[in-house]
């Protein structure tokens, strides 16, 4: 039987629309077979490796993956499972925690810009500038008027990056509130997961609906043609990993990085002629 192809476009947030998170089933797997999905992930891994090498050799463009999720949404394990195969020399992961005093003394994009991947590199953001319209909105850490302006600042910032050769792909790993509870309980059940349990996550959990509302606004206002948002069902981890790899391969294919032409005279140097 022919293998069913996963469809990532169905999770792309339309530009300027009124996308609702409730339209995405967090447990979805598109009726794909788990083993087939694993095979597809490993094929995608091979492609990512090939493309990464070309990207590096070409040195003209870079790829930035922005990952956002609620606590226990699986950002860390997605990075490990999907990007773990990349050459560490050409890939950089940056986590964004609560800002330091120094960071708070600047505009919210100041700490972010420096971590955007340089040409030839792949960058991954574990949380990002979107925290400034998520946690910051939920906790009212700045005035509503400023938050309102942040969406425009983000779109302009991402436009700037795209204009300078950065492909921006943004993925929300989407889980349900019930699934989060399961994951939090698991962190208490397993001694090797205790270190991951953060009582503060229970406080944020109480504000689940406000987070979902903030996510929806951000997705609708900041999914653009040049920097689209994808909302990936993240409860079946094998499906999540395959789909994220699929989205990355699609972006890389579209970027089409090429090995540069040799700058030396190929007729002068042959494998036999050098010693
Ligand atoms: P882990 O999986 O290890 O829990 P994490 O990304 O949740 O990883 P934490 O240190 O638990 O790391 O959480 C980082 C916290 O920093 C999050 O609660 C996040 O909302 C918060 N944060 C990130 N950026 C900002 C920001 N700009 N303003 C305020 N809080 C922020
Ligand atoms: Mg945390």
PDB file of C-alpha atoms and ligand atoms in Angstrom:
ATOM      1  CA  UNK A   1       0.000   0.000   0.000  1.00  0.00           C
ATOM      2  CA  UNK A   2       1.292   3.457  -0.874  1.00  0.00           C
ATOM      3  CA  UNK A   3       2.446   5.462   2.110  1.00  0.00           C
ATOM      4  CA  UNK A   4       0.091   8.281   3.100  1.00  0.00           C
ATOM      5  CA  UNK A   5       1.797  11.646   2.863  1.00  0.00           C
ATOM      6  CA  UNK A   6       1.465  13.920   5.869  1.00  0.00           C
ATOM      7  CA  UNK A   7      -0.096  17.280   5.174  1.00  0.00           C
ATOM      8  CA  UNK A   8       1.579  20.167   6.992  1.00  0.00           C
ATOM      9  CA  UNK A   9      -0.275  22.934   5.218  1.00  0.00           C
ATOM     10  CA  UNK A  10      -3.400  22.096   7.157  1.00  0.00           C
ATOM     11  CA  UNK A  11      -1.630  23.396  10.282  1.00  0.00           C
ATOM     12  CA  UNK A  12      -0.446  26.637   8.751  1.00  0.00           C
ATOM     13  CA  UNK A  13      -2.200  29.670  10.236  1.00  0.00           C
ATOM     14  CA  UNK A  14      -3.768  31.714   7.424  1.00  0.00           C
ATOM     15  CA  UNK A  15      -2.621  35.299   7.031  1.00  0.00           C
ATOM     16  CA  UNK A  16      -4.830  37.938   8.628  1.00  0.00           C
ATOM     17  CA  UNK A  17      -7.503  35.413   9.471  1.00  0.00           C
ATOM     18  CA  UNK A  18      -9.535  34.494  12.469  1.00  0.00           C
ATOM     19  CA  UNK A  19      -7.836  31.219  13.259  1.00  0.00           C
ATOM     20  CA  UNK A  20      -9.116  29.322  16.308  1.00  0.00           C
ATOM     21  CA  UNK A  21      -6.924  26.936  18.269  1.00  0.00           C
ATOM     22  CA  UNK A  22      -9.951  24.744  18.923  1.00  0.00           C
ATOM     23  CA  UNK A  23      -9.911  23.739  15.243  1.00  0.00           C
ATOM     24  CA  UNK A  24      -6.693  21.797  15.788  1.00  0.00           C
ATOM     25  CA  UNK A  25      -7.048  18.441  17.513  1.00  0.00           C
ATOM     26  CA  UNK A  26      -4.036  18.276  19.838  1.00  0.00           C
ATOM     27  CA  UNK A  27      -4.087  14.469  19.572  1.00  0.00           C
ATOM     28  CA  UNK A  28      -4.307  14.381  15.774  1.00  0.00           C
ATOM     29  CA  UNK A  29      -2.120  11.983  13.791  1.00  0.00           C
ATOM     30  CA  UNK A  30      -3.821  12.178  10.386  1.00  0.00           C
ATOM     31  CA  UNK A  31      -4.389   8.399  10.690  1.00  0.00           C
ATOM     32  CA  UNK A  32      -0.764   7.853   9.865  1.00  0.00           C
ATOM     33  CA  UNK A  33       1.036   4.734  10.911  1.00  0.00           C
ATOM     34  CA  UNK A  34       3.573   5.207  13.683  1.00  0.00           C
ATOM     35  CA  UNK A  35       6.291   3.102  12.073  1.00  0.00           C
ATOM     36  CA  UNK A  36       5.819   4.809   8.735  1.00  0.00           C
ATOM     37  CA  UNK A  37       6.068   8.175  10.483  1.00  0.00           C
ATOM     38  CA  UNK A  38       9.341   7.091  12.083  1.00  0.00           C
ATOM     39  CA  UNK A  39      10.693   6.081   8.681  1.00  0.00           C
ATOM     40  CA  UNK A  40       9.629   9.397   7.258  1.00  0.00           C
ATOM     41  CA  UNK A  41      11.365  11.216  10.099  1.00  0.00           C
ATOM     42  CA  UNK A  42      14.601   9.439   9.325  1.00  0.00           C
ATOM     43  CA  UNK A  43      14.313  10.264   5.621  1.00  0.00           C
ATOM     44  CA  UNK A  44      13.694  13.883   6.592  1.00  0.00           C
ATOM     45  CA  UNK A  45      16.752  13.741   8.827  1.00  0.00           C
ATOM     46  CA  UNK A  46      18.878  12.745   5.850  1.00  0.00           C
ATOM     47  CA  UNK A  47      17.484  15.616   3.827  1.00  0.00           C
ATOM     48  CA  UNK A  48      18.057  18.081   6.640  1.00  0.00           C
ATOM     49  CA  UNK A  49      21.672  16.985   6.868  1.00  0.00           C
ATOM     50  CA  UNK A  50      22.196  17.402   3.148  1.00  0.00           C
ATOM     51  CA  UNK A  51      20.508  20.799   3.115  1.00  0.00           C
ATOM     52  CA  UNK A  52      22.435  21.953   6.161  1.00  0.00           C
ATOM     53  CA  UNK A  53      25.691  21.211   4.401  1.00  0.00           C
ATOM     54  CA  UNK A  54      24.586  23.111   1.314  1.00  0.00           C
ATOM     55  CA  UNK A  55      23.364  26.024   3.394  1.00  0.00           C
ATOM     56  CA  UNK A  56      26.728  26.213   5.117  1.00  0.00           C
ATOM     57  CA  UNK A  57      28.692  25.941   1.886  1.00  0.00           C
ATOM     58  CA  UNK A  58      26.516  28.504   0.149  1.00  0.00           C
ATOM     59  CA  UNK A  59      26.754  30.979   3.042  1.00  0.00           C
ATOM     60  CA  UNK A  60      23.981  33.250   1.781  1.00  0.00           C
ATOM     61  CA  UNK A  61      20.872  32.364   3.764  1.00  0.00           C
ATOM     62  CA  UNK A  62      19.963  31.077   7.191  1.00  0.00           C
ATOM     63  CA  UNK A  63      17.018  29.294   8.782  1.00  0.00           C
ATOM     64  CA  UNK A  64      15.390  30.281  12.050  1.00  0.00           C
ATOM     65  CA  UNK A  65      12.942  27.957  13.782  1.00  0.00           C
ATOM     66  CA  UNK A  66      10.883  29.584  16.531  1.00  0.00           C
ATOM     67  CA  UNK A  67       9.323  27.120  18.959  1.00  0.00           C
ATOM     68  CA  UNK A  68       6.605  28.080  21.407  1.00  0.00           C
ATOM     69  CA  UNK A  69       4.444  25.909  23.638  1.00  0.00           C
ATOM     70  CA  UNK A  70       2.794  25.776  27.017  1.00  0.00           C
ATOM     71  CA  UNK A  71       4.858  24.180  29.808  1.00  0.00           C
ATOM     72  CA  UNK A  72       5.310  20.430  29.161  1.00  0.00           C
ATOM     73  CA  UNK A  73       4.478  21.040  25.494  1.00  0.00           C
ATOM     74  CA  UNK A  74       7.648  19.229  24.428  1.00  0.00           C
ATOM     75  CA  UNK A  75       9.916  21.968  23.104  1.00  0.00           C
ATOM     76  CA  UNK A  76      13.055  20.396  24.529  1.00  0.00           C
ATOM     77  CA  UNK A  77      12.365  16.902  23.254  1.00  0.00           C
ATOM     78  CA  UNK A  78      11.300  18.165  19.830  1.00  0.00           C
ATOM     79  CA  UNK A  79      14.624  19.963  19.519  1.00  0.00           C
ATOM     80  CA  UNK A  80      16.472  16.816  20.580  1.00  0.00           C
ATOM     81  CA  UNK A  81      14.554  14.455  18.310  1.00  0.00           C
ATOM     82  CA  UNK A  82      14.286  16.648  15.229  1.00  0.00           C
ATOM     83  CA  UNK A  83      17.442  18.747  15.275  1.00  0.00           C
ATOM     84  CA  UNK A  84      19.715  16.313  17.134  1.00  0.00           C
ATOM     85  CA  UNK A  85      20.995  14.966  13.833  1.00  0.00           C
ATOM     86  CA  UNK A  86      22.300  18.321  12.611  1.00  0.00           C
ATOM     87  CA  UNK A  87      25.958  19.207  12.553  1.00  0.00           C
ATOM     88  CA  UNK A  88      26.476  21.183  15.788  1.00  0.00           C
ATOM     89  CA  UNK A  89      28.902  23.487  13.972  1.00  0.00           C
ATOM     90  CA  UNK A  90      26.068  24.847  11.872  1.00  0.00           C
ATOM     91  CA  UNK A  91      23.250  24.875  14.382  1.00  0.00           C
ATOM     92  CA  UNK A  92      22.624  26.957  17.444  1.00  0.00           C
ATOM     93  CA  UNK A  93      19.826  26.625  20.003  1.00  0.00           C
ATOM     94  CA  UNK A  94      18.886  29.602  22.179  1.00  0.00           C
ATOM     95  CA  UNK A  95      16.506  29.419  25.133  1.00  0.00           C
ATOM     96  CA  UNK A  96      14.752  32.572  26.286  1.00  0.00           C
ATOM     97  CA  UNK A  97      13.941  32.705  29.985  1.00  0.00           C
ATOM     98  CA  UNK A  98      12.589  35.606  32.025  1.00  0.00           C
ATOM     99  CA  UNK A  99      14.668  38.647  31.038  1.00  0.00           C
ATOM    100  CA  UNK A 100      17.608  39.775  33.179  1.00  0.00           C
ATOM    101  CA  UNK A 101      17.860  43.334  34.522  1.00  0.00           C
ATOM    102  CA  UNK A 102      20.220  44.148  31.688  1.00  0.00           C
ATOM    103  CA  UNK A 103      17.758  42.798  29.117  1.00  0.00           C
ATOM    104  CA  UNK A 104      14.865  44.657  30.727  1.00  0.00           C
ATOM    105  CA  UNK A 105      16.850  47.852  30.384  1.00  0.00           C
ATOM    106  CA  UNK A 106      16.497  47.542  26.590  1.00  0.00           C
ATOM    107  CA  UNK A 107      13.676  47.050  24.111  1.00  0.00           C
ATOM    108  CA  UNK A 108      12.278  43.500  23.993  1.00  0.00           C
ATOM    109  CA  UNK A 109      13.981  42.579  20.720  1.00  0.00           C
ATOM    110  CA  UNK A 110      17.444  43.607  21.878  1.00  0.00           C
ATOM    111  CA  UNK A 111      18.259  40.232  23.450  1.00  0.00           C
ATOM    112  CA  UNK A 112      16.762  38.354  20.520  1.00  0.00           C
ATOM    113  CA  UNK A 113      18.473  39.946  17.554  1.00  0.00           C
ATOM    114  CA  UNK A 114      21.942  38.834  18.558  1.00  0.00           C
ATOM    115  CA  UNK A 115      20.899  35.170  18.414  1.00  0.00           C
ATOM    116  CA  UNK A 116      19.442  35.215  14.921  1.00  0.00           C
ATOM    117  CA  UNK A 117      21.479  32.707  12.876  1.00  0.00           C
ATOM    118  CA  UNK A 118      24.163  34.170  10.665  1.00  0.00           C
ATOM    119  CA  UNK A 119      24.260  33.242   6.981  1.00  0.00           C
ATOM    120  CA  UNK A 120      24.872  29.542   6.502  1.00  0.00           C
ATOM    121  CA  UNK A 121      23.526  28.580   9.921  1.00  0.00           C
ATOM    122  CA  UNK A 122      20.382  27.085  11.406  1.00  0.00           C
ATOM    123  CA  UNK A 123      19.068  28.688  14.586  1.00  0.00           C
ATOM    124  CA  UNK A 124      16.426  27.387  16.938  1.00  0.00           C
ATOM    125  CA  UNK A 125      14.618  29.516  19.505  1.00  0.00           C
ATOM    126  CA  UNK A 126      13.285  27.648  22.526  1.00  0.00           C
ATOM    127  CA  UNK A 127      10.757  30.354  23.457  1.00  0.00           C
ATOM    128  CA  UNK A 128      11.338  33.662  21.764  1.00  0.00           C
ATOM    129  CA  UNK A 129      10.267  37.263  21.272  1.00  0.00           C
ATOM    130  CA  UNK A 130       6.701  35.879  21.311  1.00  0.00           C
ATOM    131  CA  UNK A 131       6.930  35.667  25.109  1.00  0.00           C
ATOM    132  CA  UNK A 132       6.465  39.417  24.958  1.00  0.00           C
ATOM    133  CA  UNK A 133       2.921  38.948  23.669  1.00  0.00           C
ATOM    134  CA  UNK A 134       2.230  35.756  25.681  1.00  0.00           C
ATOM    135  CA  UNK A 135       3.441  35.694  29.289  1.00  0.00           C
ATOM    136  CA  UNK A 136       3.844  39.472  29.195  1.00  0.00           C
ATOM    137  CA  UNK A 137       0.240  39.899  28.086  1.00  0.00           C
ATOM    138  CA  UNK A 138      -1.152  37.364  30.557  1.00  0.00           C
ATOM    139  CA  UNK A 139       0.675  38.962  33.480  1.00  0.00           C
ATOM    140  CA  UNK A 140       0.229  42.522  32.210  1.00  0.00           C
ATOM    141  CA  UNK A 141       3.949  43.155  32.577  1.00  0.00           C
ATOM    142  CA  UNK A 142       3.741  46.189  30.293  1.00  0.00           C
ATOM    143  CA  UNK A 143       0.874  48.493  29.394  1.00  0.00           C
ATOM    144  CA  UNK A 144      -1.855  47.183  27.051  1.00  0.00           C
ATOM    145  CA  UNK A 145      -0.924  49.925  24.615  1.00  0.00           C
ATOM    146  CA  UNK A 146       2.655  48.707  24.390  1.00  0.00           C
ATOM    147  CA  UNK A 147       1.589  45.074  23.949  1.00  0.00           C
ATOM    148  CA  UNK A 148      -0.646  46.231  21.141  1.00  0.00           C
ATOM    149  CA  UNK A 149       2.406  47.748  19.454  1.00  0.00           C
ATOM    150  CA  UNK A 150       4.512  44.622  19.994  1.00  0.00           C
ATOM    151  CA  UNK A 151       2.671  42.719  17.248  1.00  0.00           C
ATOM    152  CA  UNK A 152       3.708  45.349  14.728  1.00  0.00           C
ATOM    153  CA  UNK A 153       7.257  45.422  16.106  1.00  0.00           C
ATOM    154  CA  UNK A 154       7.467  41.650  15.731  1.00  0.00           C
ATOM    155  CA  UNK A 155       6.159  41.683  12.164  1.00  0.00           C
ATOM    156  CA  UNK A 156       8.587  44.456  11.197  1.00  0.00           C
ATOM    157  CA  UNK A 157      11.478  42.656  12.899  1.00  0.00           C
ATOM    158  CA  UNK A 158      10.719  39.395  11.094  1.00  0.00           C
ATOM    159  CA  UNK A 159      10.371  41.287   7.802  1.00  0.00           C
ATOM    160  CA  UNK A 160      13.824  42.752   8.391  1.00  0.00           C
ATOM    161  CA  UNK A 161      15.253  39.271   8.969  1.00  0.00           C
ATOM    162  CA  UNK A 162      13.591  37.851   5.870  1.00  0.00           C
ATOM    163  CA  UNK A 163      14.875  40.764   3.776  1.00  0.00           C
ATOM    164  CA  UNK A 164      18.355  39.823   4.931  1.00  0.00           C
ATOM    165  CA  UNK A 165      18.171  36.172   3.945  1.00  0.00           C
ATOM    166  CA  UNK A 166      16.735  34.575   7.093  1.00  0.00           C
ATOM    167  CA  UNK A 167      13.924  32.084   6.515  1.00  0.00           C
ATOM    168  CA  UNK A 168      11.642  32.308   9.555  1.00  0.00           C
ATOM    169  CA  UNK A 169       9.489  29.312  10.478  1.00  0.00           C
ATOM    170  CA  UNK A 170       7.368  29.473  13.624  1.00  0.00           C
ATOM    171  CA  UNK A 171       5.814  26.457  15.286  1.00  0.00           C
ATOM    172  CA  UNK A 172       3.473  26.238  18.234  1.00  0.00           C
ATOM    173  CA  UNK A 173       3.449  22.773  19.783  1.00  0.00           C
ATOM    174  CA  UNK A 174      -0.185  22.472  20.743  1.00  0.00           C
ATOM    175  CA  UNK A 175      -1.348  20.367  23.701  1.00  0.00           C
ATOM    176  CA  UNK A 176      -4.564  20.274  25.718  1.00  0.00           C
ATOM    177  CA  UNK A 177      -4.936  21.252  29.351  1.00  0.00           C
ATOM    178  CA  UNK A 178      -5.702  17.625  30.249  1.00  0.00           C
ATOM    179  CA  UNK A 179      -2.568  16.413  28.527  1.00  0.00           C
ATOM    180  CA  UNK A 180      -0.514  18.966  30.443  1.00  0.00           C
ATOM    181  CA  UNK A 181      -1.875  17.580  33.704  1.00  0.00           C
ATOM    182  CA  UNK A 182      -0.813  14.082  32.649  1.00  0.00           C
ATOM    183  CA  UNK A 183       2.694  15.319  31.900  1.00  0.00           C
ATOM    184  CA  UNK A 184       2.949  17.272  35.162  1.00  0.00           C
ATOM    185  CA  UNK A 185       1.835  14.204  37.135  1.00  0.00           C
ATOM    186  CA  UNK A 186       4.397  12.124  35.323  1.00  0.00           C
ATOM    187  CA  UNK A 187       7.106  14.522  36.462  1.00  0.00           C
ATOM    188  CA  UNK A 188       6.112  13.762  40.049  1.00  0.00           C
ATOM    189  CA  UNK A 189       5.746  10.013  39.516  1.00  0.00           C
ATOM    190  CA  UNK A 190       9.191   9.491  38.062  1.00  0.00           C
ATOM    191  CA  UNK A 191      12.246  10.309  40.172  1.00  0.00           C
ATOM    192  CA  UNK A 192      14.266  10.969  37.023  1.00  0.00           C
ATOM    193  CA  UNK A 193      11.702  13.645  36.083  1.00  0.00           C
ATOM    194  CA  UNK A 194      11.522  15.397  39.464  1.00  0.00           C
ATOM    195  CA  UNK A 195      14.100  17.962  38.373  1.00  0.00           C
ATOM    196  CA  UNK A 196      11.687  19.070  35.672  1.00  0.00           C
ATOM    197  CA  UNK A 197       8.819  19.731  38.044  1.00  0.00           C
ATOM    198  CA  UNK A 198       8.388  23.415  38.692  1.00  0.00           C
ATOM    199  CA  UNK A 199       5.599  24.392  41.124  1.00  0.00           C
ATOM    200  CA  UNK A 200       5.460  27.692  39.227  1.00  0.00           C
ATOM    201  CA  UNK A 201       4.041  25.792  36.238  1.00  0.00           C
ATOM    202  CA  UNK A 202       0.897  25.104  38.344  1.00  0.00           C
ATOM    203  CA  UNK A 203       0.366  28.847  38.744  1.00  0.00           C
ATOM    204  CA  UNK A 204       0.663  29.410  34.988  1.00  0.00           C
ATOM    205  CA  UNK A 205      -1.687  26.481  34.399  1.00  0.00           C
ATOM    206  CA  UNK A 206      -4.418  28.355  36.254  1.00  0.00           C
ATOM    207  CA  UNK A 207      -4.230  30.970  33.520  1.00  0.00           C
ATOM    208  CA  UNK A 208      -4.570  28.448  30.708  1.00  0.00           C
ATOM    209  CA  UNK A 209      -7.483  30.246  29.015  1.00  0.00           C
ATOM    210  CA  UNK A 210      -5.676  33.589  29.075  1.00  0.00           C
ATOM    211  CA  UNK A 211      -2.653  31.930  27.496  1.00  0.00           C
ATOM    212  CA  UNK A 212      -4.796  30.369  24.779  1.00  0.00           C
ATOM    213  CA  UNK A 213      -6.366  33.732  24.071  1.00  0.00           C
ATOM    214  CA  UNK A 214      -2.934  35.377  23.871  1.00  0.00           C
ATOM    215  CA  UNK A 215      -1.653  32.624  21.580  1.00  0.00           C
ATOM    216  CA  UNK A 216      -4.638  33.044  19.267  1.00  0.00           C
ATOM    217  CA  UNK A 217      -4.139  36.790  18.983  1.00  0.00           C
ATOM    218  CA  UNK A 218      -0.411  36.372  18.333  1.00  0.00           C
ATOM    219  CA  UNK A 219      -0.981  33.637  15.743  1.00  0.00           C
ATOM    220  CA  UNK A 220      -3.561  35.680  13.901  1.00  0.00           C
ATOM    221  CA  UNK A 221      -1.638  38.915  13.966  1.00  0.00           C
ATOM    222  CA  UNK A 222       1.822  37.529  13.281  1.00  0.00           C
ATOM    223  CA  UNK A 223       1.297  34.699  10.810  1.00  0.00           C
ATOM    224  CA  UNK A 224       2.513  36.344   7.631  1.00  0.00           C
ATOM    225  CA  UNK A 225       3.464  35.175   4.172  1.00  0.00           C
ATOM    226  CA  UNK A 226       7.106  35.858   4.952  1.00  0.00           C
ATOM    227  CA  UNK A 227       7.065  34.280   8.437  1.00  0.00           C
ATOM    228  CA  UNK A 228       4.188  31.823   8.823  1.00  0.00           C
ATOM    229  CA  UNK A 229       2.989  30.200  12.028  1.00  0.00           C
ATOM    230  CA  UNK A 230       2.184  26.493  12.200  1.00  0.00           C
ATOM    231  CA  UNK A 231       0.157  24.934  14.997  1.00  0.00           C
ATOM    232  CA  UNK A 232       1.316  21.343  15.343  1.00  0.00           C
ATOM    233  CA  UNK A 233      -0.651  18.728  17.306  1.00  0.00           C
ATOM    234  CA  UNK A 234       1.911  17.682  19.889  1.00  0.00           C
ATOM    235  CA  UNK A 235       0.404  14.921  22.006  1.00  0.00           C
ATOM    236  CA  UNK A 236       1.498  12.029  19.796  1.00  0.00           C
ATOM    237  CA  UNK A 237       5.182  12.688  19.939  1.00  0.00           C
ATOM    238  CA  UNK A 238       6.092  10.515  16.962  1.00  0.00           C
ATOM    239  CA  UNK A 239       3.628  12.527  14.866  1.00  0.00           C
ATOM    240  CA  UNK A 240       4.887  15.838  16.239  1.00  0.00           C
ATOM    241  CA  UNK A 241       8.527  15.041  15.464  1.00  0.00           C
ATOM    242  CA  UNK A 242       7.740  13.873  11.951  1.00  0.00           C
ATOM    243  CA  UNK A 243       5.597  16.906  11.221  1.00  0.00           C
ATOM    244  CA  UNK A 244       8.150  19.419  12.514  1.00  0.00           C
ATOM    245  CA  UNK A 245      10.826  17.735  10.400  1.00  0.00           C
ATOM    246  CA  UNK A 246       8.453  17.847   7.443  1.00  0.00           C
ATOM    247  CA  UNK A 247       7.929  21.602   7.857  1.00  0.00           C
ATOM    248  CA  UNK A 248      11.682  22.157   8.100  1.00  0.00           C
ATOM    249  CA  UNK A 249      12.442  20.087   5.008  1.00  0.00           C
ATOM    250  CA  UNK A 250       9.769  21.975   3.124  1.00  0.00           C
ATOM    251  CA  UNK A 251      11.309  25.327   4.089  1.00  0.00           C
ATOM    252  CA  UNK A 252      14.811  24.131   3.195  1.00  0.00           C
ATOM    253  CA  UNK A 253      13.628  22.752  -0.143  1.00  0.00           C
ATOM    254  CA  UNK A 254      12.072  26.089  -0.895  1.00  0.00           C
ATOM    255  CA  UNK A 255      15.264  27.926   0.103  1.00  0.00           C
ATOM    256  CA  UNK A 256      17.131  25.676  -2.307  1.00  0.00           C
ATOM    257  CA  UNK A 257      20.676  26.307  -1.060  1.00  0.00           C
ATOM    258  CA  UNK A 258      23.343  25.431  -3.650  1.00  0.00           C
ATOM    259  CA  UNK A 259      26.978  24.478  -3.389  1.00  0.00           C
ATOM    260  CA  UNK A 260      28.984  27.440  -4.657  1.00  0.00           C
ATOM    261  CA  UNK A 261      30.875  27.104  -7.918  1.00  0.00           C
ATOM    262  CA  UNK A 262      34.584  26.436  -7.322  1.00  0.00           C
ATOM    263  CA  UNK A 263      36.689  29.583  -7.370  1.00  0.00           C
ATOM    264  CA  UNK A 264      39.710  27.731  -8.738  1.00  0.00           C
ATOM    265  CA  UNK A 265      40.322  26.543 -12.282  1.00  0.00           C
ATOM    266  CA  UNK A 266      38.884  23.006 -12.409  1.00  0.00           C
ATOM    267  CA  UNK A 267      40.871  22.220 -15.549  1.00  0.00           C
ATOM    268  CA  UNK A 268      44.127  22.946 -13.726  1.00  0.00           C
ATOM    269  CA  UNK A 269      43.456  20.763 -10.701  1.00  0.00           C
ATOM    270  CA  UNK A 270      42.334  17.149 -11.078  1.00  0.00           C
ATOM    271  CA  UNK A 271      42.512  14.330  -8.507  1.00  0.00           C
ATOM    272  CA  UNK A 272      45.434  12.862 -10.473  1.00  0.00           C
ATOM    273  CA  UNK A 273      47.323  16.104 -10.952  1.00  0.00           C
ATOM    274  CA  UNK A 274      47.863  16.953  -7.309  1.00  0.00           C
ATOM    275  CA  UNK A 275      50.318  15.330  -4.973  1.00  0.00           C
TER     276      UNK A 275
HETATM  277  P1  LIG B   1      11.778  23.879  31.000  1.00  0.00           P
HETATM  278  O1  LIG B   1      11.286  22.929  29.977  1.00  0.00           O
HETATM  279  O2  LIG B   1      13.136  23.528  31.497  1.00  0.00           O
HETATM  280  O3  LIG B   1      10.783  24.163  32.087  1.00  0.00           O
HETATM  281  P2  LIG B   1      11.306  26.560  30.198  1.00  0.00           P
HETATM  282  O4  LIG B   1      11.500  27.202  28.871  1.00  0.00           O
HETATM  283  O5  LIG B   1       9.892  26.410  30.664  1.00  0.00           O
HETATM  284  O6  LIG B   1      12.028  25.204  30.161  1.00  0.00           O
HETATM  285  P3  LIG B   1      11.749  27.923  32.627  1.00  0.00           P
HETATM  286  O7  LIG B   1      12.959  28.499  33.261  1.00  0.00           O
HETATM  287  O8  LIG B   1      10.926  26.928  33.372  1.00  0.00           O
HETATM  288  O9  LIG B   1      12.173  27.343  31.219  1.00  0.00           O
HETATM  289  O10 LIG B   1      10.785  29.072  32.183  1.00  0.00           O
HETATM  290  C1  LIG B   1      11.197  30.201  31.559  1.00  0.00           C
HETATM  291  C2  LIG B   1      10.158  31.223  31.929  1.00  0.00           C
HETATM  292  O11 LIG B   1      10.587  32.494  31.426  1.00  0.00           O
HETATM  293  C3  LIG B   1       8.814  30.933  31.304  1.00  0.00           C
HETATM  294  O12 LIG B   1       7.825  30.933  32.277  1.00  0.00           O
HETATM  295  C4  LIG B   1       8.616  32.086  30.343  1.00  0.00           C
HETATM  296  O13 LIG B   1       7.274  32.451  30.183  1.00  0.00           O
HETATM  297  C5  LIG B   1       9.448  33.157  30.993  1.00  0.00           C
HETATM  298  N1  LIG B   1       9.833  34.202  30.045  1.00  0.00           N
HETATM  299  C6  LIG B   1      10.439  34.066  28.862  1.00  0.00           C
HETATM  300  N2  LIG B   1      10.521  35.257  28.237  1.00  0.00           N
HETATM  301  C7  LIG B   1       9.949  36.163  29.043  1.00  0.00           C
HETATM  302  C8  LIG B   1       9.705  37.547  28.951  1.00  0.00           C
HETATM  303  N3  LIG B   1      10.083  38.239  27.890  1.00  0.00           N
HETATM  304  N4  LIG B   1       9.092  38.162  29.991  1.00  0.00           N
HETATM  305  C9  LIG B   1       8.703  37.456  31.060  1.00  0.00           C
HETATM  306  N5  LIG B   1       8.890  36.131  31.214  1.00  0.00           N
HETATM  307  C10 LIG B   1       9.502  35.490  30.217  1.00  0.00           C
HETATM  308 MG1  LIG B   2       9.354  25.576  32.581  1.00  0.00          MG
END
